[in-house]
């Protein structure tokens, strides 16, 4: 059974990638992931705020044009919980590269045009096989338009692409008004892949202390439907690779993502909940299903149910909405 796939120009033995998470913090865990069968690992992100913060600490004479720093200090509480600064992050890339044979994808998180972007080149130098740009921005400023934000993202992608030889994937949230158009602009700006979709973690209210508190909840399996729909729509429209993230737990989830056109799936919550042993189960389940359905390779199935090739293309758009609402039977 040939489970091989290509993602960002990297030849991978299968489509299971350990997504950005604390699982990459320890070399031993990354070795375990490799032994369990994952084909690549995305590292936890290094944040713009960490880089800018670190640079400011070292050199008070450098002025940062980006508006990100003052903003950053207000929402990054004194670096609490961030395990490694920029230098340690680069060292960690080198350590992971020395410890395993699978590709290591570094991850950089930010949204402004600040000096942090230069850090991408250092990640390449440290040995990263690819870079994932995690563009996570809550568009809460009423003076900033959708177009401004899209341009800002595209600028960042262009600038990073200009300074790197390794491939660059862009990880995005789903909250864009015209997603297909924006995705195509990123494709044209040189993104080698899109990672769909990052989850926005929503704060909660502590009723006792009347405070706003973070409360990270892991994804639920049904959340994979959002990337599933968009990968189905985008697969025929884009040249770049597509990675699915959010809510992928089982072999069936991975198979569905492959059918709609994903090149890889990224696993986080299932590994955090079920341990690295989940990888073996998923691979076994995929092989079994493919054998039963007479597929000899993943390539045979990839994209065979995207919006262009599936039997009911409108199902991925508005048509399905009405049908689903009408078909629902309350269980009262
Ligand atoms: C504890 C934790 C830490 C994460 N850290 C990062 C990160 O540093 N960078 C990033 O791009 N995504 C990060 N993510 C998001 C995951 O990579 C992934 O996109 C998201 O959890 C959805 O996938 P899942 O449903 O398999 O968990 C993190 C998720 C969790 C749960």
PDB file of N, CA and C and ligand atoms in Angstrom, residues 19-22 43-45 47 107 132 134 171 197-199 201 216 218-219 245-249 266-270 272, ligand 1:
ATOM      1  N   UNK A  19       1.265  18.148  14.115  1.00  0.00           N
ATOM      2  CA  UNK A  19       1.080  19.596  13.973  1.00  0.00           C
ATOM      3  C   UNK A  19       1.788  20.369  15.076  1.00  0.00           C
ATOM      4  N   UNK A  20       1.866  21.684  14.890  1.00  0.00           N
ATOM      5  CA  UNK A  20       2.550  22.555  15.856  1.00  0.00           C
ATOM      6  C   UNK A  20       1.915  22.401  17.236  1.00  0.00           C
ATOM      7  N   UNK A  21       2.732  22.073  18.218  1.00  0.00           N
ATOM      8  CA  UNK A  21       2.201  21.846  19.571  1.00  0.00           C
ATOM      9  C   UNK A  21       3.365  21.627  20.531  1.00  0.00           C
ATOM     10  N   UNK A  22       3.073  21.506  21.813  1.00  0.00           N
ATOM     11  CA  UNK A  22       4.157  21.243  22.772  1.00  0.00           C
ATOM     12  C   UNK A  22       4.829  19.890  22.555  1.00  0.00           C
ATOM     13  N   UNK A  43       7.135  22.195  14.373  1.00  0.00           N
ATOM     14  CA  UNK A  43       7.493  22.630  15.724  1.00  0.00           C
ATOM     15  C   UNK A  43       6.457  23.614  16.275  1.00  0.00           C
ATOM     16  N   UNK A  44       6.403  23.724  17.597  1.00  0.00           N
ATOM     17  CA  UNK A  44       5.621  24.787  18.236  1.00  0.00           C
ATOM     18  C   UNK A  44       6.136  26.123  17.681  1.00  0.00           C
ATOM     19  N   UNK A  45       5.322  27.162  17.740  1.00  0.00           N
ATOM     20  CA  UNK A  45       5.706  28.429  17.102  1.00  0.00           C
ATOM     21  C   UNK A  45       6.648  29.255  17.964  1.00  0.00           C
ATOM     22  N   UNK A  47       7.105  33.103  18.557  1.00  0.00           N
ATOM     23  CA  UNK A  47       6.200  34.230  18.357  1.00  0.00           C
ATOM     24  C   UNK A  47       6.943  35.536  18.095  1.00  0.00           C
ATOM     25  N   UNK A 107       8.156  26.865  12.895  1.00  0.00           N
ATOM     26  CA  UNK A 107       6.914  27.657  12.845  1.00  0.00           C
ATOM     27  C   UNK A 107       7.140  29.031  13.456  1.00  0.00           C
ATOM     28  N   UNK A 132       6.591  27.072   8.573  1.00  0.00           N
ATOM     29  CA  UNK A 132       5.145  27.327   8.616  1.00  0.00           C
ATOM     30  C   UNK A 132       4.964  28.701   9.239  1.00  0.00           C
ATOM     31  N   UNK A 134       2.580  31.091  10.865  1.00  0.00           N
ATOM     32  CA  UNK A 134       1.282  31.014  11.531  1.00  0.00           C
ATOM     33  C   UNK A 134       0.770  32.442  11.708  1.00  0.00           C
ATOM     34  N   UNK A 171      -0.257  29.192   7.662  1.00  0.00           N
ATOM     35  CA  UNK A 171      -1.350  28.651   8.476  1.00  0.00           C
ATOM     36  C   UNK A 171      -2.307  29.783   8.818  1.00  0.00           C
ATOM     37  N   UNK A 197      -7.475  24.686   9.164  1.00  0.00           N
ATOM     38  CA  UNK A 197      -7.439  26.053   9.654  1.00  0.00           C
ATOM     39  C   UNK A 197      -6.885  26.059  11.058  1.00  0.00           C
ATOM     40  N   UNK A 198      -6.218  27.149  11.423  1.00  0.00           N
ATOM     41  CA  UNK A 198      -5.850  27.311  12.822  1.00  0.00           C
ATOM     42  C   UNK A 198      -7.108  27.548  13.641  1.00  0.00           C
ATOM     43  N   UNK A 199      -7.063  27.228  14.910  1.00  0.00           N
ATOM     44  CA  UNK A 199      -8.219  27.488  15.781  1.00  0.00           C
ATOM     45  C   UNK A 199      -7.935  28.748  16.582  1.00  0.00           C
ATOM     46  N   UNK A 201      -8.478  30.567  19.949  1.00  0.00           N
ATOM     47  CA  UNK A 201      -8.880  30.168  21.301  1.00  0.00           C
ATOM     48  C   UNK A 201      -9.647  31.316  21.942  1.00  0.00           C
ATOM     49  N   UNK A 216      -8.026  26.937  27.242  1.00  0.00           N
ATOM     50  CA  UNK A 216      -7.762  26.197  26.013  1.00  0.00           C
ATOM     51  C   UNK A 216      -8.517  24.861  26.007  1.00  0.00           C
ATOM     52  N   UNK A 218      -9.346  21.521  23.718  1.00  0.00           N
ATOM     53  CA  UNK A 218      -8.918  20.805  22.512  1.00  0.00           C
ATOM     54  C   UNK A 218     -10.094  20.703  21.543  1.00  0.00           C
ATOM     55  N   UNK A 219      -9.764  20.522  20.283  1.00  0.00           N
ATOM     56  CA  UNK A 219     -10.813  20.463  19.258  1.00  0.00           C
ATOM     57  C   UNK A 219     -11.693  19.227  19.441  1.00  0.00           C
ATOM     58  N   UNK A 245      -5.812  20.848   9.147  1.00  0.00           N
ATOM     59  CA  UNK A 245      -5.640  20.783  10.596  1.00  0.00           C
ATOM     60  C   UNK A 245      -6.953  21.161  11.271  1.00  0.00           C
ATOM     61  N   UNK A 246      -7.179  20.607  12.419  1.00  0.00           N
ATOM     62  CA  UNK A 246      -8.334  20.779  13.315  1.00  0.00           C
ATOM     63  C   UNK A 246      -9.321  19.625  13.217  1.00  0.00           C
ATOM     64  N   UNK A 247      -9.405  18.941  14.330  1.00  0.00           N
ATOM     65  CA  UNK A 247     -10.422  17.900  14.492  1.00  0.00           C
ATOM     66  C   UNK A 247     -10.129  16.584  13.797  1.00  0.00           C
ATOM     67  N   UNK A 248      -8.868  16.356  13.423  1.00  0.00           N
ATOM     68  CA  UNK A 248      -8.553  15.101  12.721  1.00  0.00           C
ATOM     69  C   UNK A 248      -8.090  14.077  13.761  1.00  0.00           C
ATOM     70  N   UNK A 249      -8.923  13.083  13.972  1.00  0.00           N
ATOM     71  CA  UNK A 249      -8.667  12.107  15.031  1.00  0.00           C
ATOM     72  C   UNK A 249      -8.432  10.689  14.514  1.00  0.00           C
ATOM     73  N   UNK A 266      -2.652  17.270   9.686  1.00  0.00           N
ATOM     74  CA  UNK A 266      -1.844  17.561  10.869  1.00  0.00           C
ATOM     75  C   UNK A 266      -2.595  17.118  12.119  1.00  0.00           C
ATOM     76  N   UNK A 267      -1.900  16.387  12.962  1.00  0.00           N
ATOM     77  CA  UNK A 267      -2.529  15.814  14.153  1.00  0.00           C
ATOM     78  C   UNK A 267      -1.977  16.502  15.395  1.00  0.00           C
ATOM     79  N   UNK A 268      -2.862  16.966  16.245  1.00  0.00           N
ATOM     80  CA  UNK A 268      -2.430  17.496  17.548  1.00  0.00           C
ATOM     81  C   UNK A 268      -3.317  16.925  18.659  1.00  0.00           C
ATOM     82  N   UNK A 269      -4.603  17.280  18.659  1.00  0.00           N
ATOM     83  CA  UNK A 269      -5.465  16.889  19.781  1.00  0.00           C
ATOM     84  C   UNK A 269      -5.497  15.374  19.962  1.00  0.00           C
ATOM     85  N   UNK A 270      -5.530  14.642  18.856  1.00  0.00           N
ATOM     86  CA  UNK A 270      -5.586  13.180  19.008  1.00  0.00           C
ATOM     87  C   UNK A 270      -4.307  12.655  19.657  1.00  0.00           C
ATOM     88  N   UNK A 272      -2.381  14.435  21.752  1.00  0.00           N
ATOM     89  CA  UNK A 272      -2.377  14.885  23.143  1.00  0.00           C
ATOM     90  C   UNK A 272      -3.337  14.030  23.981  1.00  0.00           C
TER      91      UNK A 272
HETATM   92  C1  LIG B   1      -1.515  22.969  23.442  1.00  0.00           C
HETATM   93  C2  LIG B   1      -1.488  23.426  22.013  1.00  0.00           C
HETATM   94  C3  LIG B   1      -0.440  24.213  21.558  1.00  0.00           C
HETATM   95  C4  LIG B   1      -0.414  24.662  20.237  1.00  0.00           C
HETATM   96  N1  LIG B   1       0.632  25.422  19.821  1.00  0.00           N
HETATM   97  C5  LIG B   1       0.650  25.863  18.534  1.00  0.00           C
HETATM   98  C6  LIG B   1       1.721  26.638  18.061  1.00  0.00           C
HETATM   99  O1  LIG B   1       2.681  26.922  18.778  1.00  0.00           O
HETATM  100  N2  LIG B   1       1.671  27.068  16.776  1.00  0.00           N
HETATM  101  C7  LIG B   1       0.635  26.778  15.934  1.00  0.00           C
HETATM  102  O2  LIG B   1       0.645  27.167  14.766  1.00  0.00           O
HETATM  103  N3  LIG B   1      -0.399  26.024  16.366  1.00  0.00           N
HETATM  104  C8  LIG B   1      -0.418  25.583  17.638  1.00  0.00           C
HETATM  105  N4  LIG B   1      -1.476  24.839  18.069  1.00  0.00           N
HETATM  106  C9  LIG B   1      -2.569  24.542  17.117  1.00  0.00           C
HETATM  107  C10 LIG B   1      -2.386  23.153  16.493  1.00  0.00           C
HETATM  108  O3  LIG B   1      -1.214  23.091  15.699  1.00  0.00           O
HETATM  109  C11 LIG B   1      -3.577  22.742  15.630  1.00  0.00           C
HETATM  110  O4  LIG B   1      -3.658  23.572  14.489  1.00  0.00           O
HETATM  111  C12 LIG B   1      -4.893  22.832  16.382  1.00  0.00           C
HETATM  112  O5  LIG B   1      -4.763  22.284  17.673  1.00  0.00           O
HETATM  113  C13 LIG B   1      -5.977  22.062  15.648  1.00  0.00           C
HETATM  114  O6  LIG B   1      -5.608  20.722  15.451  1.00  0.00           O
HETATM  115  P1  LIG B   1      -6.169  19.536  16.381  1.00  0.00           P
HETATM  116  O7  LIG B   1      -7.635  19.534  16.234  1.00  0.00           O
HETATM  117  O8  LIG B   1      -5.525  18.292  15.839  1.00  0.00           O
HETATM  118  O9  LIG B   1      -5.750  19.832  17.783  1.00  0.00           O
HETATM  119  C14 LIG B   1      -1.488  24.342  19.368  1.00  0.00           C
HETATM  120  C15 LIG B   1      -2.541  23.555  19.843  1.00  0.00           C
HETATM  121  C16 LIG B   1      -2.553  23.088  21.136  1.00  0.00           C
HETATM  122  C17 LIG B   1      -3.697  22.252  21.589  1.00  0.00           C
END
